[in-house]
mmCIF file of the N, C-alpha and C atoms, coordinates in Angstrom:
data_MODEL
# 
_entry.id   MODEL 
# 
loop_
_atom_site.group_PDB 
_atom_site.id 
_atom_site.type_symbol 
_atom_site.label_atom_id 
_atom_site.label_alt_id 
_atom_site.label_comp_id 
_atom_site.label_asym_id 
_atom_site.label_entity_id 
_atom_site.label_seq_id 
_atom_site.pdbx_PDB_ins_code 
_atom_site.Cartn_x 
_atom_site.Cartn_y 
_atom_site.Cartn_z 
_atom_site.occupancy 
_atom_site.B_iso_or_equiv 
_atom_site.pdbx_formal_charge 
_atom_site.auth_seq_id 
_atom_site.auth_comp_id 
_atom_site.auth_asym_id 
_atom_site.auth_atom_id 
_atom_site.pdbx_PDB_model_num 
ATOM 1   N N  . MET A 1 1  ? 13.800 -14.399 -13.438 1.00 0.00 ? 1  MET A N  1 
ATOM 2   C CA . MET A 1 1  ? 13.820 -12.970 -12.534 1.00 0.00 ? 1  MET A CA 1 
ATOM 3   C C  . MET A 1 1  ? 12.257 -12.024 -13.236 1.00 0.00 ? 1  MET A C  1 
ATOM 4   N N  . ASN A 1 2  ? 12.206 -11.540 -14.595 1.00 0.00 ? 2  ASN A N  1 
ATOM 5   C CA . ASN A 1 2  ? 11.953 -11.279 -14.745 1.00 0.00 ? 2  ASN A CA 1 
ATOM 6   C C  . ASN A 1 2  ? 10.036 -11.231 -14.735 1.00 0.00 ? 2  ASN A C  1 
ATOM 7   N N  . LYS A 1 3  ? 9.441  -12.982 -14.720 1.00 0.00 ? 3  LYS A N  1 
ATOM 8   C CA . LYS A 1 3  ? 8.125  -13.231 -14.694 1.00 0.00 ? 3  LYS A CA 1 
ATOM 9   C C  . LYS A 1 3  ? 8.035  -12.696 -12.790 1.00 0.00 ? 3  LYS A C  1 
ATOM 10  N N  . THR A 1 4  ? 8.984  -13.551 -12.177 1.00 0.00 ? 4  THR A N  1 
ATOM 11  C CA . THR A 1 4  ? 8.952  -13.275 -10.926 1.00 0.00 ? 4  THR A CA 1 
ATOM 12  C C  . THR A 1 4  ? 8.569  -11.391 -10.503 1.00 0.00 ? 4  THR A C  1 
ATOM 13  N N  . VAL A 1 5  ? 9.110  -10.279 -11.126 1.00 0.00 ? 5  VAL A N  1 
ATOM 14  C CA . VAL A 1 5  ? 8.840  -9.242  -10.914 1.00 0.00 ? 5  VAL A CA 1 
ATOM 15  C C  . VAL A 1 5  ? 6.967  -8.788  -11.550 1.00 0.00 ? 5  VAL A C  1 
ATOM 16  N N  . GLY A 1 6  ? 6.847  -9.303  -12.785 1.00 0.00 ? 6  GLY A N  1 
ATOM 17  C CA . GLY A 1 6  ? 5.438  -9.254  -13.433 1.00 0.00 ? 6  GLY A CA 1 
ATOM 18  C C  . GLY A 1 6  ? 4.182  -9.964  -12.339 1.00 0.00 ? 6  GLY A C  1 
ATOM 19  N N  . ILE A 1 7  ? 4.454  -10.863 -11.573 1.00 0.00 ? 7  ILE A N  1 
ATOM 20  C CA . ILE A 1 7  ? 3.511  -11.909 -11.018 1.00 0.00 ? 7  ILE A CA 1 
ATOM 21  C C  . ILE A 1 7  ? 3.250  -10.868 -9.865  1.00 0.00 ? 7  ILE A C  1 
ATOM 22  N N  . ILE A 1 8  ? 4.661  -10.191 -9.428  1.00 0.00 ? 8  ILE A N  1 
ATOM 23  C CA . ILE A 1 8  ? 4.149  -9.091  -8.395  1.00 0.00 ? 8  ILE A CA 1 
ATOM 24  C C  . ILE A 1 8  ? 3.867  -8.181  -8.192  1.00 0.00 ? 8  ILE A C  1 
ATOM 25  N N  . LEU A 1 9  ? 4.062  -7.641  -8.997  1.00 0.00 ? 9  LEU A N  1 
ATOM 26  C CA . LEU A 1 9  ? 3.717  -6.491  -9.684  1.00 0.00 ? 9  LEU A CA 1 
ATOM 27  C C  . LEU A 1 9  ? 1.775  -6.594  -9.932  1.00 0.00 ? 9  LEU A C  1 
ATOM 28  N N  . ILE A 1 10 ? 1.609  -7.720  -11.041 1.00 0.00 ? 10 ILE A N  1 
ATOM 29  C CA . ILE A 1 10 ? 0.440  -7.763  -11.132 1.00 0.00 ? 10 ILE A CA 1 
ATOM 30  C C  . ILE A 1 10 ? -0.415 -8.324  -9.504  1.00 0.00 ? 10 ILE A C  1 
ATOM 31  N N  . ILE A 1 11 ? -0.054 -9.647  -8.694  1.00 0.00 ? 11 ILE A N  1 
ATOM 32  C CA . ILE A 1 11 ? -0.608 -9.391  -7.224  1.00 0.00 ? 11 ILE A CA 1 
ATOM 33  C C  . ILE A 1 11 ? -1.341 -7.831  -6.306  1.00 0.00 ? 11 ILE A C  1 
ATOM 34  N N  . VAL A 1 12 ? 0.280  -7.158  -6.667  1.00 0.00 ? 12 VAL A N  1 
ATOM 35  C CA . VAL A 1 12 ? -0.339 -5.642  -6.412  1.00 0.00 ? 12 VAL A CA 1 
ATOM 36  C C  . VAL A 1 12 ? -1.501 -4.639  -7.322  1.00 0.00 ? 12 VAL A C  1 
ATOM 37  N N  . GLY A 1 13 ? -1.428 -4.599  -7.957  1.00 0.00 ? 13 GLY A N  1 
ATOM 38  C CA . GLY A 1 13 ? -2.160 -4.007  -8.519  1.00 0.00 ? 13 GLY A CA 1 
ATOM 39  C C  . GLY A 1 13 ? -3.506 -4.673  -8.231  1.00 0.00 ? 13 GLY A C  1 
ATOM 40  N N  . ILE A 1 14 ? -3.907 -5.316  -8.237  1.00 0.00 ? 14 ILE A N  1 
ATOM 41  C CA . ILE A 1 14 ? -5.114 -6.136  -8.515  1.00 0.00 ? 14 ILE A CA 1 
ATOM 42  C C  . ILE A 1 14 ? -5.323 -5.663  -6.961  1.00 0.00 ? 14 ILE A C  1 
ATOM 43  N N  . ALA A 1 15 ? -4.068 -6.001  -5.479  1.00 0.00 ? 15 ALA A N  1 
ATOM 44  C CA . ALA A 1 15 ? -5.034 -5.782  -4.562  1.00 0.00 ? 15 ALA A CA 1 
ATOM 45  C C  . ALA A 1 15 ? -4.948 -3.805  -4.255  1.00 0.00 ? 15 ALA A C  1 
ATOM 46  N N  . MET A 1 16 ? -4.216 -3.430  -4.537  1.00 0.00 ? 16 MET A N  1 
ATOM 47  C CA . MET A 1 16 ? -4.662 -1.902  -5.055  1.00 0.00 ? 16 MET A CA 1 
ATOM 48  C C  . MET A 1 16 ? -6.278 -1.591  -5.828  1.00 0.00 ? 16 MET A C  1 
ATOM 49  N N  . LEU A 1 17 ? -6.302 -2.347  -7.007  1.00 0.00 ? 17 LEU A N  1 
ATOM 50  C CA . LEU A 1 17 ? -7.730 -1.857  -7.027  1.00 0.00 ? 17 LEU A CA 1 
ATOM 51  C C  . LEU A 1 17 ? -9.169 -2.118  -6.285  1.00 0.00 ? 17 LEU A C  1 
ATOM 52  N N  . VAL A 1 18 ? -8.884 -3.399  -4.899  1.00 0.00 ? 18 VAL A N  1 
ATOM 53  C CA . VAL A 1 18 ? -9.938 -3.582  -4.725  1.00 0.00 ? 18 VAL A CA 1 
ATOM 54  C C  . VAL A 1 18 ? -9.687 -2.967  -3.037  1.00 0.00 ? 18 VAL A C  1 
ATOM 55  N N  . TRP A 1 19 ? -8.335 -3.131  -2.834  1.00 0.00 ? 19 TRP A N  1 
ATOM 56  C CA . TRP A 1 19 ? -8.655 -2.264  -1.527  1.00 0.00 ? 19 TRP A CA 1 
ATOM 57  C C  . TRP A 1 19 ? -7.945 -0.740  -1.403  1.00 0.00 ? 19 TRP A C  1 
ATOM 58  N N  . THR A 1 20 ? -8.972 0.141   -1.965  1.00 0.00 ? 20 THR A N  1 
ATOM 59  C CA . THR A 1 20 ? -7.949 2.141   -1.820  1.00 0.00 ? 20 THR A CA 1 
ATOM 60  C C  . THR A 1 20 ? -7.346 2.552   -1.047  1.00 0.00 ? 20 THR A C  1 
ATOM 61  N N  . GLY A 1 21 ? -7.296 2.023   0.220   1.00 0.00 ? 21 GLY A N  1 
ATOM 62  C CA . GLY A 1 21 ? -6.792 1.849   1.298   1.00 0.00 ? 21 GLY A CA 1 
ATOM 63  C C  . GLY A 1 21 ? -6.743 1.388   2.199   1.00 0.00 ? 21 GLY A C  1 
ATOM 64  N N  . PHE A 1 22 ? -6.139 2.016   3.766   1.00 0.00 ? 22 PHE A N  1 
ATOM 65  C CA . PHE A 1 22 ? -5.917 1.017   4.991   1.00 0.00 ? 22 PHE A CA 1 
ATOM 66  C C  . PHE A 1 22 ? -5.718 2.655   5.690   1.00 0.00 ? 22 PHE A C  1 
ATOM 67  N N  . SER A 1 23 ? -6.517 2.307   7.019   1.00 0.00 ? 23 SER A N  1 
ATOM 68  C CA . SER A 1 23 ? -6.178 3.163   7.992   1.00 0.00 ? 23 SER A CA 1 
ATOM 69  C C  . SER A 1 23 ? -5.746 2.508   9.896   1.00 0.00 ? 23 SER A C  1 
ATOM 70  N N  . TYR A 1 24 ? -4.748 3.180   10.241  1.00 0.00 ? 24 TYR A N  1 
ATOM 71  C CA . TYR A 1 24 ? -4.234 2.673   11.737  1.00 0.00 ? 24 TYR A CA 1 
ATOM 72  C C  . TYR A 1 24 ? -4.391 3.486   12.523  1.00 0.00 ? 24 TYR A C  1 
ATOM 73  N N  . THR A 1 25 ? -3.710 2.929   13.845  1.00 0.00 ? 25 THR A N  1 
ATOM 74  C CA . THR A 1 25 ? -4.390 3.674   14.988  1.00 0.00 ? 25 THR A CA 1 
ATOM 75  C C  . THR A 1 25 ? -3.263 4.065   15.719  1.00 0.00 ? 25 THR A C  1 
ATOM 76  N N  . ARG A 1 26 ? -2.898 5.254   16.228  1.00 0.00 ? 26 ARG A N  1 
ATOM 77  C CA . ARG A 1 26 ? -1.739 5.666   16.696  1.00 0.00 ? 26 ARG A CA 1 
ATOM 78  C C  . ARG A 1 26 ? -1.387 6.261   18.011  1.00 0.00 ? 26 ARG A C  1 
ATOM 79  N N  . LYS A 1 27 ? -0.545 5.710   18.859  1.00 0.00 ? 27 LYS A N  1 
ATOM 80  C CA . LYS A 1 27 ? -1.075 6.685   20.172  1.00 0.00 ? 27 LYS A CA 1 
ATOM 81  C C  . LYS A 1 27 ? -0.290 7.640   20.071  1.00 0.00 ? 27 LYS A C  1 
ATOM 82  N N  . GLU A 1 28 ? -0.934 8.966   20.729  1.00 0.00 ? 28 GLU A N  1 
ATOM 83  C CA . GLU A 1 28 ? 0.293  10.326  21.126  1.00 0.00 ? 28 GLU A CA 1 
ATOM 84  C C  . GLU A 1 28 ? -0.355 10.930  21.726  1.00 0.00 ? 28 GLU A C  1 
ATOM 85  N N  . LYS A 1 29 ? 0.994  11.276  22.692  1.00 0.00 ? 29 LYS A N  1 
ATOM 86  C CA . LYS A 1 29 ? 1.035  11.738  23.424  1.00 0.00 ? 29 LYS A CA 1 
ATOM 87  C C  . LYS A 1 29 ? 0.673  13.529  24.224  1.00 0.00 ? 29 LYS A C  1 
ATOM 88  N N  . ILE A 1 30 ? -0.245 13.774  24.708  1.00 0.00 ? 30 ILE A N  1 
ATOM 89  C CA . ILE A 1 30 ? -1.052 15.276  24.416  1.00 0.00 ? 30 ILE A CA 1 
ATOM 90  C C  . ILE A 1 30 ? -0.155 15.947  25.788  1.00 0.00 ? 30 ILE A C  1 
ATOM 91  N N  . VAL A 1 31 ? -0.512 15.154  26.572  1.00 0.00 ? 31 VAL A N  1 
ATOM 92  C CA . VAL A 1 31 ? 0.344  15.624  27.910  1.00 0.00 ? 31 VAL A CA 1 
ATOM 93  C C  . VAL A 1 31 ? 1.287  15.292  28.598  1.00 0.00 ? 31 VAL A C  1 
ATOM 94  N N  . ASP A 1 32 ? 2.408  15.511  28.941  1.00 0.00 ? 32 ASP A N  1 
ATOM 95  C CA . ASP A 1 32 ? 3.109  15.231  29.942  1.00 0.00 ? 32 ASP A CA 1 
ATOM 96  C C  . ASP A 1 32 ? 4.139  15.644  30.558  1.00 0.00 ? 32 ASP A C  1 
ATOM 97  N N  . ALA A 1 33 ? 3.120  15.656  31.820  1.00 0.00 ? 33 ALA A N  1 
ATOM 98  C CA . ALA A 1 33 ? 3.931  16.491  32.871  1.00 0.00 ? 33 ALA A CA 1 
ATOM 99  C C  . ALA A 1 33 ? 4.428  15.825  33.963  1.00 0.00 ? 33 ALA A C  1 
ATOM 100 N N  . GLY A 1 34 ? 5.459  15.902  34.307  1.00 0.00 ? 34 GLY A N  1 
ATOM 101 C CA . GLY A 1 34 ? 5.694  14.090  35.594  1.00 0.00 ? 34 GLY A CA 1 
ATOM 102 C C  . GLY A 1 34 ? 4.833  13.634  35.272  1.00 0.00 ? 34 GLY A C  1 
ATOM 103 N N  . PRO A 1 35 ? 4.978  12.777  36.531  1.00 0.00 ? 35 PRO A N  1 
ATOM 104 C CA . PRO A 1 35 ? 4.278  11.437  36.687  1.00 0.00 ? 35 PRO A CA 1 
ATOM 105 C C  . PRO A 1 35 ? 2.478  11.385  36.061  1.00 0.00 ? 35 PRO A C  1 
ATOM 106 N N  . ILE A 1 36 ? 2.284  12.572  35.750  1.00 0.00 ? 36 ILE A N  1 
ATOM 107 C CA . ILE A 1 36 ? 0.622  12.925  34.826  1.00 0.00 ? 36 ILE A CA 1 
ATOM 108 C C  . ILE A 1 36 ? 1.029  12.279  33.256  1.00 0.00 ? 36 ILE A C  1 
ATOM 109 N N  . GLN A 1 37 ? 0.649  11.958  32.331  1.00 0.00 ? 37 GLN A N  1 
ATOM 110 C CA . GLN A 1 37 ? 0.684  11.156  31.266  1.00 0.00 ? 37 GLN A CA 1 
ATOM 111 C C  . GLN A 1 37 ? -0.946 11.713  30.793  1.00 0.00 ? 37 GLN A C  1 
ATOM 112 N N  . ILE A 1 38 ? -0.873 11.938  29.301  1.00 0.00 ? 38 ILE A N  1 
ATOM 113 C CA . ILE A 1 38 ? -2.511 12.230  28.785  1.00 0.00 ? 38 ILE A CA 1 
ATOM 114 C C  . ILE A 1 38 ? -1.870 11.473  27.303  1.00 0.00 ? 38 ILE A C  1 
ATOM 115 N N  . SER A 1 39 ? -2.472 10.089  26.838  1.00 0.00 ? 39 SER A N  1 
ATOM 116 C CA . SER A 1 39 ? -2.247 10.105  25.571  1.00 0.00 ? 39 SER A CA 1 
ATOM 117 C C  . SER A 1 39 ? -3.585 9.574   25.016  1.00 0.00 ? 39 SER A C  1 
ATOM 118 N N  . ALA A 1 40 ? -3.848 9.719   23.839  1.00 0.00 ? 40 ALA A N  1 
ATOM 119 C CA . ALA A 1 40 ? -4.762 9.750   22.569  1.00 0.00 ? 40 ALA A CA 1 
ATOM 120 C C  . ALA A 1 40 ? -4.421 8.928   21.991  1.00 0.00 ? 40 ALA A C  1 
ATOM 121 N N  . ASP A 1 41 ? -5.435 8.085   21.261  1.00 0.00 ? 41 ASP A N  1 
ATOM 122 C CA . ASP A 1 41 ? -5.832 7.357   20.092  1.00 0.00 ? 41 ASP A CA 1 
ATOM 123 C C  . ASP A 1 41 ? -6.283 8.225   19.124  1.00 0.00 ? 41 ASP A C  1 
ATOM 124 N N  . LYS A 1 42 ? -5.044 8.164   17.573  1.00 0.00 ? 42 LYS A N  1 
ATOM 125 C CA . LYS A 1 42 ? -5.641 8.910   16.337  1.00 0.00 ? 42 LYS A CA 1 
ATOM 126 C C  . LYS A 1 42 ? -5.680 7.805   15.605  1.00 0.00 ? 42 LYS A C  1 
ATOM 127 N N  . GLU A 1 43 ? -6.028 7.889   14.793  1.00 0.00 ? 43 GLU A N  1 
ATOM 128 C CA . GLU A 1 43 ? -6.376 7.358   13.264  1.00 0.00 ? 43 GLU A CA 1 
ATOM 129 C C  . GLU A 1 43 ? -6.172 8.093   12.568  1.00 0.00 ? 43 GLU A C  1 
ATOM 130 N N  . LYS A 1 44 ? -5.236 7.287   11.586  1.00 0.00 ? 44 LYS A N  1 
ATOM 131 C CA . LYS A 1 44 ? -4.786 8.085   10.826  1.00 0.00 ? 44 LYS A CA 1 
ATOM 132 C C  . LYS A 1 44 ? -4.842 7.143   9.270   1.00 0.00 ? 44 LYS A C  1 
ATOM 133 N N  . SER A 1 45 ? -4.802 7.294   8.098   1.00 0.00 ? 45 SER A N  1 
ATOM 134 C CA . SER A 1 45 ? -5.422 6.767   6.833   1.00 0.00 ? 45 SER A CA 1 
ATOM 135 C C  . SER A 1 45 ? -4.872 6.407   5.729   1.00 0.00 ? 45 SER A C  1 
ATOM 136 N N  . VAL A 1 46 ? -4.524 6.047   5.164   1.00 0.00 ? 46 VAL A N  1 
ATOM 137 C CA . VAL A 1 46 ? -3.643 5.891   3.470   1.00 0.00 ? 46 VAL A CA 1 
ATOM 138 C C  . VAL A 1 46 ? -4.320 5.633   3.045   1.00 0.00 ? 46 VAL A C  1 
ATOM 139 N N  . ASN A 1 47 ? -4.372 6.472   1.777   1.00 0.00 ? 47 ASN A N  1 
ATOM 140 C CA . ASN A 1 47 ? -5.374 6.461   0.722   1.00 0.00 ? 47 ASN A CA 1 
ATOM 141 C C  . ASN A 1 47 ? -5.036 6.404   -0.631  1.00 0.00 ? 47 ASN A C  1 
ATOM 142 N N  . TRP A 1 48 ? -5.048 5.614   -1.699  1.00 0.00 ? 48 TRP A N  1 
ATOM 143 C CA . TRP A 1 48 ? -4.302 6.379   -2.757  1.00 0.00 ? 48 TRP A CA 1 
ATOM 144 C C  . TRP A 1 48 ? -5.160 6.260   -4.384  1.00 0.00 ? 48 TRP A C  1 
ATOM 145 N N  . PRO A 1 49 ? -5.640 6.498   -5.184  1.00 0.00 ? 49 PRO A N  1 
ATOM 146 C CA . PRO A 1 49 ? -6.235 6.305   -6.076  1.00 0.00 ? 49 PRO A CA 1 
ATOM 147 C C  . PRO A 1 49 ? -6.406 5.333   -6.845  1.00 0.00 ? 49 PRO A C  1 
ATOM 148 N N  . PRO A 1 50 ? -7.893 4.499   -7.266  1.00 0.00 ? 50 PRO A N  1 
ATOM 149 C CA . PRO A 1 50 ? -7.603 3.343   -7.978  1.00 0.00 ? 50 PRO A CA 1 
ATOM 150 C C  . PRO A 1 50 ? -7.216 3.173   -8.989  1.00 0.00 ? 50 PRO A C  1 
ATOM 151 N N  . TYR A 1 51 ? -6.670 4.471   -9.617  1.00 0.00 ? 51 TYR A N  1 
ATOM 152 C CA . TYR A 1 51 ? -6.337 4.456   -11.182 1.00 0.00 ? 51 TYR A CA 1 
ATOM 153 C C  . TYR A 1 51 ? -4.592 3.997   -11.072 1.00 0.00 ? 51 TYR A C  1 
ATOM 154 N N  . VAL A 1 52 ? -3.630 4.084   -9.520  1.00 0.00 ? 52 VAL A N  1 
ATOM 155 C CA . VAL A 1 52 ? -2.574 3.913   -9.650  1.00 0.00 ? 52 VAL A CA 1 
ATOM 156 C C  . VAL A 1 52 ? -2.569 1.778   -9.301  1.00 0.00 ? 52 VAL A C  1 
ATOM 157 N N  . GLY A 1 53 ? -3.670 1.864   -9.075  1.00 0.00 ? 53 GLY A N  1 
ATOM 158 C CA . GLY A 1 53 ? -3.838 0.200   -9.142  1.00 0.00 ? 53 GLY A CA 1 
ATOM 159 C C  . GLY A 1 53 ? -4.090 -0.228  -10.903 1.00 0.00 ? 53 GLY A C  1 
ATOM 160 N N  . GLY A 1 54 ? -4.751 0.651   -11.424 1.00 0.00 ? 54 GLY A N  1 
ATOM 161 C CA . GLY A 1 54 ? -4.539 -0.075  -12.658 1.00 0.00 ? 54 GLY A CA 1 
ATOM 162 C C  . GLY A 1 54 ? -3.179 0.506   -13.509 1.00 0.00 ? 54 GLY A C  1 
ATOM 163 N N  . ILE A 1 55 ? -2.316 1.518   -13.238 1.00 0.00 ? 55 ILE A N  1 
ATOM 164 C CA . ILE A 1 55 ? -1.730 1.718   -13.691 1.00 0.00 ? 55 ILE A CA 1 
ATOM 165 C C  . ILE A 1 55 ? -0.658 0.113   -13.587 1.00 0.00 ? 55 ILE A C  1 
ATOM 166 N N  . ILE A 1 56 ? -0.351 -0.144  -12.122 1.00 0.00 ? 56 ILE A N  1 
ATOM 167 C CA . ILE A 1 56 ? 0.684  -0.887  -11.790 1.00 0.00 ? 56 ILE A CA 1 
ATOM 168 C C  . ILE A 1 56 ? 0.554  -2.350  -12.070 1.00 0.00 ? 56 ILE A C  1 
ATOM 169 N N  . LEU A 1 57 ? -0.813 -2.960  -12.742 1.00 0.00 ? 57 LEU A N  1 
ATOM 170 C CA . LEU A 1 57 ? -1.305 -3.765  -12.667 1.00 0.00 ? 57 LEU A CA 1 
ATOM 171 C C  . LEU A 1 57 ? -0.742 -3.981  -14.174 1.00 0.00 ? 57 LEU A C  1 
ATOM 172 N N  . VAL A 1 58 ? -1.115 -3.096  -15.724 1.00 0.00 ? 58 VAL A N  1 
ATOM 173 C CA . VAL A 1 58 ? -0.496 -3.086  -16.715 1.00 0.00 ? 58 VAL A CA 1 
ATOM 174 C C  . VAL A 1 58 ? 1.081  -3.096  -16.755 1.00 0.00 ? 58 VAL A C  1 
ATOM 175 N N  . ALA A 1 59 ? 1.424  -2.527  -15.724 1.00 0.00 ? 59 ALA A N  1 
ATOM 176 C CA . ALA A 1 59 ? 2.944  -2.715  -15.619 1.00 0.00 ? 59 ALA A CA 1 
ATOM 177 C C  . ALA A 1 59 ? 3.480  -3.899  -15.450 1.00 0.00 ? 59 ALA A C  1 
ATOM 178 N N  . GLY A 1 60 ? 2.722  -4.578  -14.564 1.00 0.00 ? 60 GLY A N  1 
ATOM 179 C CA . GLY A 1 60 ? 2.795  -5.967  -14.155 1.00 0.00 ? 60 GLY A CA 1 
ATOM 180 C C  . GLY A 1 60 ? 2.527  -6.802  -15.242 1.00 0.00 ? 60 GLY A C  1 
ATOM 181 N N  . VAL A 1 61 ? 1.444  -6.725  -16.576 1.00 0.00 ? 61 VAL A N  1 
ATOM 182 C CA . VAL A 1 61 ? 1.112  -7.667  -17.670 1.00 0.00 ? 61 VAL A CA 1 
ATOM 183 C C  . VAL A 1 61 ? 2.294  -7.155  -18.592 1.00 0.00 ? 61 VAL A C  1 
ATOM 184 N N  . PHE A 1 62 ? 2.604  -6.344  -18.745 1.00 0.00 ? 62 PHE A N  1 
ATOM 185 C CA . PHE A 1 62 ? 3.425  -6.362  -19.188 1.00 0.00 ? 62 PHE A CA 1 
ATOM 186 C C  . PHE A 1 62 ? 5.501  -6.586  -19.287 1.00 0.00 ? 62 PHE A C  1 
ATOM 187 N N  . VAL A 1 63 ? 5.832  -6.355  -18.224 1.00 0.00 ? 63 VAL A N  1 
ATOM 188 C CA . VAL A 1 63 ? 6.612  -6.704  -17.509 1.00 0.00 ? 63 VAL A CA 1 
ATOM 189 C C  . VAL A 1 63 ? 6.505  -8.563  -18.328 1.00 0.00 ? 63 VAL A C  1 
ATOM 190 N N  . PHE A 1 64 ? 5.435  -9.293  -17.442 1.00 0.00 ? 64 PHE A N  1 
ATOM 191 C CA . PHE A 1 64 ? 5.388  -10.771 -17.327 1.00 0.00 ? 64 PHE A CA 1 
ATOM 192 C C  . PHE A 1 64 ? 5.389  -11.040 -19.180 1.00 0.00 ? 64 PHE A C  1 
ATOM 193 N N  . VAL A 1 65 ? 5.222  -10.365 -19.737 1.00 0.00 ? 65 VAL A N  1 
ATOM 194 C CA . VAL A 1 65 ? 4.100  -11.019 -21.181 1.00 0.00 ? 65 VAL A CA 1 
ATOM 195 C C  . VAL A 1 65 ? 5.928  -10.940 -22.156 1.00 0.00 ? 65 VAL A C  1 
ATOM 196 N N  . ALA A 1 66 ? 6.677  -9.502  -21.561 1.00 0.00 ? 66 ALA A N  1 
ATOM 197 C CA . ALA A 1 66 ? 8.035  -8.925  -22.171 1.00 0.00 ? 66 ALA A CA 1 
ATOM 198 C C  . ALA A 1 66 ? 8.641  -10.507 -21.665 1.00 0.00 ? 66 ALA A C  1 
ATOM 199 N N  . SER A 1 67 ? 8.784  -10.698 -20.354 1.00 0.00 ? 67 SER A N  1 
ATOM 200 C CA . SER A 1 67 ? 9.551  -11.892 -20.495 1.00 0.00 ? 67 SER A CA 1 
ATOM 201 C C  . SER A 1 67 ? 9.979  -13.163 -21.251 1.00 0.00 ? 67 SER A C  1 
ATOM 202 N N  . LYS A 1 68 ? 8.064  -13.331 -21.167 1.00 0.00 ? 68 LYS A N  1 
ATOM 203 C CA . LYS A 1 68 ? 8.242  -14.823 -21.783 1.00 0.00 ? 68 LYS A CA 1 
ATOM 204 C C  . LYS A 1 68 ? 8.808  -14.704 -23.395 1.00 0.00 ? 68 LYS A C  1 
ATOM 205 N N  . ARG A 1 69 ? 8.313  -13.824 -24.307 1.00 0.00 ? 69 ARG A N  1 
ATOM 206 C CA . ARG A 1 69 ? 9.246  -13.255 -25.215 1.00 0.00 ? 69 ARG A CA 1 
ATOM 207 C C  . ARG A 1 69 ? 10.769 -13.732 -25.662 1.00 0.00 ? 69 ARG A C  1 
ATOM 208 N N  . LYS A 1 70 ? 11.653 -14.240 -24.279 1.00 0.00 ? 70 LYS A N  1 
ATOM 209 C CA . LYS A 1 70 ? 13.294 -13.926 -24.619 1.00 0.00 ? 70 LYS A CA 1 
ATOM 210 C C  . LYS A 1 70 ? 13.331 -15.178 -25.081 1.00 0.00 ? 70 LYS A C  1 
# 
């Protein structure tokens, strides 16, 4: 079980180091007056600092190595 968690953390950590964020588009209603509706596409972004990926990667390696010693 701990090996699996360690491998997942390692993969997530590497992915977070490579991709430091992502963006997505969301439709938002601007005007809703009866039969008239006006909407606009708003782009939102989610970013995280690269050191978070490094911390998760190190934690994954630690969990993986600790599970091998048992």
